[in-house]
PDB file of C-alpha atoms and ligand atoms in Angstrom:
ATOM      1  CA  UNK O 570     -18.439   0.627  -2.887  1.00  0.00           C
ATOM      2  CA  UNK O 571     -19.368   3.962  -4.433  1.00  0.00           C
ATOM      3  CA  UNK O 572     -18.252   5.087  -8.017  1.00  0.00           C
ATOM      4  CA  UNK O 573     -14.594   6.995  -8.219  1.00  0.00           C
ATOM      5  CA  UNK O 574     -12.914   9.659 -10.790  1.00  0.00           C
ATOM      6  CA  UNK O 575     -10.192   7.353 -12.346  1.00  0.00           C
ATOM      7  CA  UNK O 576      -7.453   8.419 -13.967  1.00  0.00           C
ATOM      8  CA  UNK O 577      -4.421   6.563 -15.753  1.00  0.00           C
ATOM      9  CA  UNK O 578      -1.696   8.727 -15.624  1.00  0.00           C
ATOM     10  CA  UNK O 579       1.601   8.349 -18.091  1.00  0.00           C
ATOM     11  CA  UNK O 580       4.395  10.732 -16.139  1.00  0.00           C
ATOM     12  CA  UNK O 581       4.541  10.655 -12.634  1.00  0.00           C
ATOM     13  CA  UNK O 582       4.283  14.623 -12.722  1.00  0.00           C
ATOM     14  CA  UNK O 583       0.771  14.192 -14.069  1.00  0.00           C
ATOM     15  CA  UNK O 584       0.472  12.240 -11.050  1.00  0.00           C
ATOM     16  CA  UNK O 585       1.772  14.492  -8.552  1.00  0.00           C
ATOM     17  CA  UNK O 586       0.187  17.143 -10.487  1.00  0.00           C
ATOM     18  CA  UNK O 587      -3.160  15.659  -9.604  1.00  0.00           C
ATOM     19  CA  UNK O 588      -2.664  14.730  -6.343  1.00  0.00           C
ATOM     20  CA  UNK O 589      -1.857  18.391  -5.309  1.00  0.00           C
ATOM     21  CA  UNK O 590      -4.968  19.245  -7.347  1.00  0.00           C
ATOM     22  CA  UNK O 591      -7.235  16.937  -5.101  1.00  0.00           C
ATOM     23  CA  UNK O 592      -5.453  18.449  -2.022  1.00  0.00           C
ATOM     24  CA  UNK O 593      -4.961  15.477  -0.334  1.00  0.00           C
ATOM     25  CA  UNK O 594      -8.303  13.432  -1.466  1.00  0.00           C
ATOM     26  CA  UNK O 595      -6.987  11.547  -4.157  1.00  0.00           C
ATOM     27  CA  UNK O 596      -5.259   8.330  -3.674  1.00  0.00           C
ATOM     28  CA  UNK O 597      -2.898   6.720  -6.166  1.00  0.00           C
ATOM     29  CA  UNK O 598      -3.225   3.138  -7.153  1.00  0.00           C
ATOM     30  CA  UNK O 599      -0.498   0.577  -8.553  1.00  0.00           C
ATOM     31  CA  UNK O 600      -1.367  -3.058  -7.940  1.00  0.00           C
ATOM     32  CA  UNK O 601      -4.256  -2.175  -6.010  1.00  0.00           C
ATOM     33  CA  UNK O 602      -4.050  -5.531  -3.418  1.00  0.00           C
ATOM     34  CA  UNK O 603      -4.438  -3.461  -0.299  1.00  0.00           C
ATOM     35  CA  UNK O 604      -5.999  -0.121  -1.663  1.00  0.00           C
ATOM     36  CA  UNK O 605      -9.158  -1.458  -3.289  1.00  0.00           C
ATOM     37  CA  UNK O 606      -9.816  -3.896  -0.126  1.00  0.00           C
ATOM     38  CA  UNK O 607      -9.583  -0.792   1.617  1.00  0.00           C
ATOM     39  CA  UNK O 608     -12.024   0.793  -0.045  1.00  0.00           C
ATOM     40  CA  UNK O 609     -14.481  -2.251  -0.385  1.00  0.00           C
ATOM     41  CA  UNK O 610     -14.319  -2.641   3.320  1.00  0.00           C
ATOM     42  CA  UNK O 611     -14.678   1.413   3.775  1.00  0.00           C
ATOM     43  CA  UNK O 612     -12.149   1.384   5.950  1.00  0.00           C
ATOM     44  CA  UNK O 613     -10.400   4.943   4.884  1.00  0.00           C
ATOM     45  CA  UNK O 614     -12.078   7.668   7.006  1.00  0.00           C
ATOM     46  CA  UNK O 615     -12.782   9.012   3.685  1.00  0.00           C
ATOM     47  CA  UNK O 616     -13.580   8.157   0.564  1.00  0.00           C
ATOM     48  CA  UNK O 617     -11.493   9.321  -2.174  1.00  0.00           C
ATOM     49  CA  UNK O 618     -12.454  11.785  -4.925  1.00  0.00           C
ATOM     50  CA  UNK O 619     -10.324  10.293  -7.662  1.00  0.00           C
ATOM     51  CA  UNK O 620      -7.503   7.229  -8.374  1.00  0.00           C
ATOM     52  CA  UNK O 621      -4.651   8.134  -9.829  1.00  0.00           C
ATOM     53  CA  UNK O 622      -3.783   4.741 -11.603  1.00  0.00           C
ATOM     54  CA  UNK O 623       0.129   4.944 -11.936  1.00  0.00           C
ATOM     55  CA  UNK O 624       0.549   1.213 -13.622  1.00  0.00           C
ATOM     56  CA  UNK O 625       0.078   2.770 -17.029  1.00  0.00           C
ATOM     57  CA  UNK O 626       3.257   5.098 -16.484  1.00  0.00           C
ATOM     58  CA  UNK O 627       6.029   3.344 -18.736  1.00  0.00           C
ATOM     59  CA  UNK O 628       9.480   2.069 -17.189  1.00  0.00           C
ATOM     60  CA  UNK O 629       8.837   2.182 -13.250  1.00  0.00           C
ATOM     61  CA  UNK O 630       9.154  -1.215 -12.960  1.00  0.00           C
ATOM     62  CA  UNK O 631      12.717  -1.892 -12.610  1.00  0.00           C
ATOM     63  CA  UNK O 632      15.510  -3.604 -10.836  1.00  0.00           C
ATOM     64  CA  UNK O 633      18.831  -2.867 -11.443  1.00  0.00           C
ATOM     65  CA  UNK O 634      22.165  -2.231  -9.765  1.00  0.00           C
ATOM     66  CA  UNK O 635      24.558   0.905 -10.326  1.00  0.00           C
ATOM     67  CA  UNK O 636      27.874   1.803  -8.728  1.00  0.00           C
ATOM     68  CA  UNK O 637      25.492   3.295  -5.710  1.00  0.00           C
ATOM     69  CA  UNK O 638      24.074  -0.051  -5.150  1.00  0.00           C
ATOM     70  CA  UNK O 639      20.455  -1.859  -5.748  1.00  0.00           C
ATOM     71  CA  UNK O 640      17.304   0.154  -7.423  1.00  0.00           C
ATOM     72  CA  UNK O 641      13.992  -1.466  -7.682  1.00  0.00           C
ATOM     73  CA  UNK O 642      11.455   1.208  -9.760  1.00  0.00           C
ATOM     74  CA  UNK O 643       8.011   1.857  -7.267  1.00  0.00           C
ATOM     75  CA  UNK O 644       6.211  -0.388  -9.774  1.00  0.00           C
ATOM     76  CA  UNK O 645       8.649  -3.253  -9.482  1.00  0.00           C
ATOM     77  CA  UNK O 646       6.238  -6.090  -8.255  1.00  0.00           C
ATOM     78  CA  UNK O 647       6.931  -8.000  -5.148  1.00  0.00           C
ATOM     79  CA  UNK O 648       6.998 -11.686  -6.990  1.00  0.00           C
ATOM     80  CA  UNK O 649       9.825 -10.151  -9.480  1.00  0.00           C
ATOM     81  CA  UNK O 650      11.933  -9.129  -6.954  1.00  0.00           C
ATOM     82  CA  UNK O 651      11.586 -12.235  -5.687  1.00  0.00           C
ATOM     83  CA  UNK O 652      12.679 -13.890  -8.673  1.00  0.00           C
ATOM     84  CA  UNK O 653      15.264 -11.298  -9.962  1.00  0.00           C
ATOM     85  CA  UNK O 654      18.653 -13.205 -10.392  1.00  0.00           C
ATOM     86  CA  UNK O 655      20.325  -9.831  -9.212  1.00  0.00           C
ATOM     87  CA  UNK O 656      18.535  -9.842  -6.084  1.00  0.00           C
ATOM     88  CA  UNK O 657      18.875 -13.315  -5.592  1.00  0.00           C
ATOM     89  CA  UNK O 658      22.691 -13.494  -6.059  1.00  0.00           C
ATOM     90  CA  UNK O 659      23.887  -9.970  -4.190  1.00  0.00           C
ATOM     91  CA  UNK O 660      20.971  -8.854  -1.956  1.00  0.00           C
ATOM     92  CA  UNK O 661      19.615 -12.263  -0.990  1.00  0.00           C
ATOM     93  CA  UNK O 662      17.749 -11.264   2.019  1.00  0.00           C
ATOM     94  CA  UNK O 663      15.577  -8.777   0.043  1.00  0.00           C
ATOM     95  CA  UNK O 664      14.756 -11.587  -2.498  1.00  0.00           C
ATOM     96  CA  UNK O 665      13.905 -13.766   0.496  1.00  0.00           C
ATOM     97  CA  UNK O 666      11.772 -11.051   2.116  1.00  0.00           C
ATOM     98  CA  UNK O 667       9.827 -10.268  -1.272  1.00  0.00           C
ATOM     99  CA  UNK O 668       9.339 -13.843  -1.757  1.00  0.00           C
ATOM    100  CA  UNK O 669       7.904 -14.404   2.113  1.00  0.00           C
ATOM    101  CA  UNK O 670       4.713 -11.541   1.402  1.00  0.00           C
ATOM    102  CA  UNK O 671       1.722 -12.993   1.578  1.00  0.00           C
ATOM    103  CA  UNK O 672       0.629 -14.989  -1.433  1.00  0.00           C
ATOM    104  CA  UNK O 673       1.550 -15.698  -5.025  1.00  0.00           C
ATOM    105  CA  UNK O 674      -1.568 -13.920  -6.346  1.00  0.00           C
ATOM    106  CA  UNK O 675      -0.635 -10.881  -4.070  1.00  0.00           C
ATOM    107  CA  UNK O 676       2.938 -11.003  -4.730  1.00  0.00           C
ATOM    108  CA  UNK O 677       1.777 -11.111  -8.742  1.00  0.00           C
ATOM    109  CA  UNK O 678      -0.286  -7.682  -8.305  1.00  0.00           C
ATOM    110  CA  UNK O 679       1.834  -5.961  -5.632  1.00  0.00           C
ATOM    111  CA  UNK O 680       4.150  -3.589  -5.825  1.00  0.00           C
ATOM    112  CA  UNK O 681       7.602  -2.277  -3.815  1.00  0.00           C
ATOM    113  CA  UNK O 682       6.186   0.647  -3.873  1.00  0.00           C
ATOM    114  CA  UNK O 683       2.565  -0.332  -2.677  1.00  0.00           C
ATOM    115  CA  UNK O 684       4.027  -2.288  -0.308  1.00  0.00           C
ATOM    116  CA  UNK O 685       6.121   0.586   1.537  1.00  0.00           C
ATOM    117  CA  UNK O 686       3.143   2.796   1.816  1.00  0.00           C
ATOM    118  CA  UNK O 687       0.360   0.241   2.513  1.00  0.00           C
ATOM    119  CA  UNK O 688      -2.314   1.367   4.942  1.00  0.00           C
ATOM    120  CA  UNK O 689      -1.691   0.459   8.377  1.00  0.00           C
ATOM    121  CA  UNK O 690      -1.961  -3.173   9.437  1.00  0.00           C
ATOM    122  CA  UNK O 691      -4.302  -3.296  12.633  1.00  0.00           C
ATOM    123  CA  UNK O 692      -7.051  -5.539  12.685  1.00  0.00           C
ATOM    124  CA  UNK O 693      -9.075  -3.027  14.713  1.00  0.00           C
ATOM    125  CA  UNK O 694      -8.557   0.074  12.054  1.00  0.00           C
ATOM    126  CA  UNK O 695      -8.856  -2.833   9.551  1.00  0.00           C
ATOM    127  CA  UNK O 696     -12.320  -4.305  10.805  1.00  0.00           C
ATOM    128  CA  UNK O 697     -14.737  -4.572   7.899  1.00  0.00           C
ATOM    129  CA  UNK O 698     -17.554  -1.921   8.134  1.00  0.00           C
ATOM    130  CA  UNK O 699     -20.301  -4.690   6.821  1.00  0.00           C
ATOM    131  CA  UNK O 700     -19.582  -7.025   9.474  1.00  0.00           C
ATOM    132  CA  UNK O 701     -21.329  -5.393  12.664  1.00  0.00           C
ATOM    133  CA  UNK O 702     -20.374  -2.093  11.720  1.00  0.00           C
ATOM    134  CA  UNK O 703     -17.718   0.001  12.051  1.00  0.00           C
ATOM    135  CA  UNK O 704     -15.394   0.289  15.045  1.00  0.00           C
ATOM    136  CA  UNK O 705     -14.459   3.841  15.793  1.00  0.00           C
ATOM    137  CA  UNK O 706     -10.952   3.466  17.020  1.00  0.00           C
ATOM    138  CA  UNK O 707      -8.700   6.472  17.181  1.00  0.00           C
ATOM    139  CA  UNK O 708      -6.931   6.367  13.563  1.00  0.00           C
ATOM    140  CA  UNK O 709     -10.813   6.851  12.463  1.00  0.00           C
ATOM    141  CA  UNK O 710     -11.516   9.791  14.472  1.00  0.00           C
ATOM    142  CA  UNK O 711     -12.682   7.339  17.833  1.00  0.00           C
ATOM    143  CA  UNK O 712     -11.472   8.636  20.913  1.00  0.00           C
ATOM    144  CA  UNK O 713      -8.941   5.644  22.641  1.00  0.00           C
ATOM    145  CA  UNK O 714      -7.141   3.188  20.444  1.00  0.00           C
ATOM    146  CA  UNK O 715      -8.398  -0.686  21.071  1.00  0.00           C
ATOM    147  CA  UNK O 716      -4.866  -1.844  20.274  1.00  0.00           C
ATOM    148  CA  UNK O 717      -3.152  -0.419  22.928  1.00  0.00           C
ATOM    149  CA  UNK O 718      -4.908  -2.411  25.433  1.00  0.00           C
ATOM    150  CA  UNK O 719      -6.343  -5.474  23.041  1.00  0.00           C
ATOM    151  CA  UNK O 720      -4.939  -7.873  20.953  1.00  0.00           C
ATOM    152  CA  UNK O 721      -1.555  -6.269  19.910  1.00  0.00           C
ATOM    153  CA  UNK O 722       0.712  -9.519  20.051  1.00  0.00           C
ATOM    154  CA  UNK O 723       1.865  -8.905  16.336  1.00  0.00           C
ATOM    155  CA  UNK O 724       1.796  -4.743  16.438  1.00  0.00           C
ATOM    156  CA  UNK O 725       5.362  -3.154  16.095  1.00  0.00           C
ATOM    157  CA  UNK O 726       4.825   0.383  16.999  1.00  0.00           C
ATOM    158  CA  UNK O 727       3.256   2.489  18.730  1.00  0.00           C
ATOM    159  CA  UNK O 728       3.232   6.159  18.953  1.00  0.00           C
ATOM    160  CA  UNK O 729       5.968   8.623  18.198  1.00  0.00           C
ATOM    161  CA  UNK O 730       9.713   8.855  18.880  1.00  0.00           C
ATOM    162  CA  UNK O 731      10.417  11.693  21.039  1.00  0.00           C
TER     163      UNK O 731
HETATM  164  C1  LIG P 290      -4.375 -11.522   1.576  1.00  0.00           C
HETATM  165  C2  LIG P 290      -2.758 -10.427   2.102  1.00  0.00           C
HETATM  166  C3  LIG P 290      -1.640 -10.630   2.733  1.00  0.00           C
HETATM  167  C4  LIG P 290      -1.096  -9.713   2.899  1.00  0.00           C
HETATM  168  N1  LIG P 290       0.481  -9.949   3.862  1.00  0.00           N
HETATM  169  C5  LIG P 290       1.350  -8.888   3.943  1.00  0.00           C
HETATM  170  C6  LIG P 290       2.773  -9.878   4.398  1.00  0.00           C
HETATM  171  O1  LIG P 290       2.555 -10.647   4.569  1.00  0.00           O
HETATM  172  N2  LIG P 290       3.835  -8.661   4.344  1.00  0.00           N
HETATM  173  C7  LIG P 290       3.847  -7.607   4.034  1.00  0.00           C
HETATM  174  O2  LIG P 290       4.540  -7.018   3.995  1.00  0.00           O
HETATM  175  N3  LIG P 290       2.655  -7.322   3.295  1.00  0.00           N
HETATM  176  C8  LIG P 290       1.311  -7.757   2.989  1.00  0.00           C
HETATM  177  N4  LIG P 290       0.639  -7.328   2.246  1.00  0.00           N
HETATM  178  C9  LIG P 290       0.457  -6.258   1.971  1.00  0.00           C
HETATM  179  C10 LIG P 290       0.558  -6.340   0.572  1.00  0.00           C
HETATM  180  O3  LIG P 290       2.139  -6.680   0.613  1.00  0.00           O
HETATM  181  C11 LIG P 290       0.413  -5.070  -0.268  1.00  0.00           C
HETATM  182  O4  LIG P 290      -0.788  -5.365  -0.003  1.00  0.00           O
HETATM  183  C12 LIG P 290       1.157  -4.802  -1.742  1.00  0.00           C
HETATM  184  O5  LIG P 290       1.829  -4.569  -1.205  1.00  0.00           O
HETATM  185  C13 LIG P 290       0.578  -3.314  -1.587  1.00  0.00           C
HETATM  186  O6  LIG P 290       0.973  -2.983  -3.261  1.00  0.00           O
HETATM  187  P1  LIG P 290      -0.312  -2.630  -4.279  1.00  0.00           P
HETATM  188  O7  LIG P 290       1.062  -2.280  -5.546  1.00  0.00           O
HETATM  189  O8  LIG P 290      -0.853  -3.494  -4.567  1.00  0.00           O
HETATM  190  O9  LIG P 290      -0.581  -1.251  -3.953  1.00  0.00           O
HETATM  191  P2  LIG P 290      -1.622  -0.515  -3.875  1.00  0.00           P
HETATM  192  O10 LIG P 290      -2.848  -1.179  -3.214  1.00  0.00           O
HETATM  193  O11 LIG P 290      -2.133  -0.422  -5.760  1.00  0.00           O
HETATM  194  O12 LIG P 290      -1.476   0.786  -2.650  1.00  0.00           O
HETATM  195  C14 LIG P 290      -1.216   0.739  -1.605  1.00  0.00           C
HETATM  196  C15 LIG P 290      -0.992   2.109  -0.713  1.00  0.00           C
HETATM  197  O13 LIG P 290       0.345   2.618  -0.995  1.00  0.00           O
HETATM  198  C16 LIG P 290       0.116   3.301  -1.995  1.00  0.00           C
HETATM  199  N5  LIG P 290       0.611   3.934  -3.078  1.00  0.00           N
HETATM  200  C17 LIG P 290       1.109   2.932  -3.802  1.00  0.00           C
HETATM  201  N6  LIG P 290       1.891   2.733  -4.780  1.00  0.00           N
HETATM  202  C18 LIG P 290       2.574   3.955  -4.288  1.00  0.00           C
HETATM  203  C19 LIG P 290       3.983   4.656  -4.765  1.00  0.00           C
HETATM  204  N7  LIG P 290       4.722   4.490  -5.984  1.00  0.00           N
HETATM  205  N8  LIG P 290       3.654   5.907  -4.369  1.00  0.00           N
HETATM  206  C20 LIG P 290       3.335   6.185  -2.988  1.00  0.00           C
HETATM  207  N9  LIG P 290       1.833   5.456  -2.467  1.00  0.00           N
HETATM  208  C21 LIG P 290       2.401   4.568  -3.053  1.00  0.00           C
HETATM  209  C22 LIG P 290      -1.560   3.732  -2.069  1.00  0.00           C
HETATM  210  O14 LIG P 290      -2.202   5.057  -2.575  1.00  0.00           O
HETATM  211  C23 LIG P 290      -2.401   3.191  -1.152  1.00  0.00           C
HETATM  212  O15 LIG P 290      -2.697   4.025  -0.317  1.00  0.00           O
HETATM  213  C24 LIG P 290      -1.076  -8.635   2.266  1.00  0.00           C
HETATM  214  C25 LIG P 290      -1.815  -8.073   1.609  1.00  0.00           C
HETATM  215  C26 LIG P 290      -3.073  -8.830   1.825  1.00  0.00           C
HETATM  216  C27 LIG P 290      -4.103  -8.563   0.561  1.00  0.00           C
END
């Protein structure tokens, strides 16, 4: 893993400012369960210039309800959503979905924001660089998408809506 510039931010405004300063070359870090693995396996086409840690922003892990419905902060952990009495009682499907993700360790670290924004789960794209070399798929600048004609039974969406 290469060394990288790591910044702990205290506000969302600070995070957005840094993202903009790095012009697409910085990455937000929440629980790190997806991002750090991708960096170690050299999956991202370009290594980020900076990692912006948003876990240091206070108050973004809320799970609450108001007149408009359920509100969940981006830093709420999957484990906390799964065991929240409010979610379990009134939004049972969501509690069950959060409980079904990965392993207890991942759910204790992984946030809902990171879950929604996680990188693509395609085993060709995710193939680790250090095991027999990089698979240069379409998303990494190659010409073809191996999932189109290869093992794709667990994939959900190809292409874009017309
Ligand atoms: C072994 C394993 C099994 C898994 N199984 C499942 C599964 O069964 N089902 C499933 O749904 N997922 C699964 N996952 C994915 C897991 O849910 C995610 O790794 C986790 O939710 C990511 O959350 P995080 O906080 O750690 O994100 P991070 O790793 O910190 O970030 C992930 C990505 O989201 C971006 N990001 C994070 N927070 C924000 C934000 N607030 N705003 C904008 N961008 C943001 C980061 O920049 C990064 O690109 C699995 C992961 C592993 C490692």
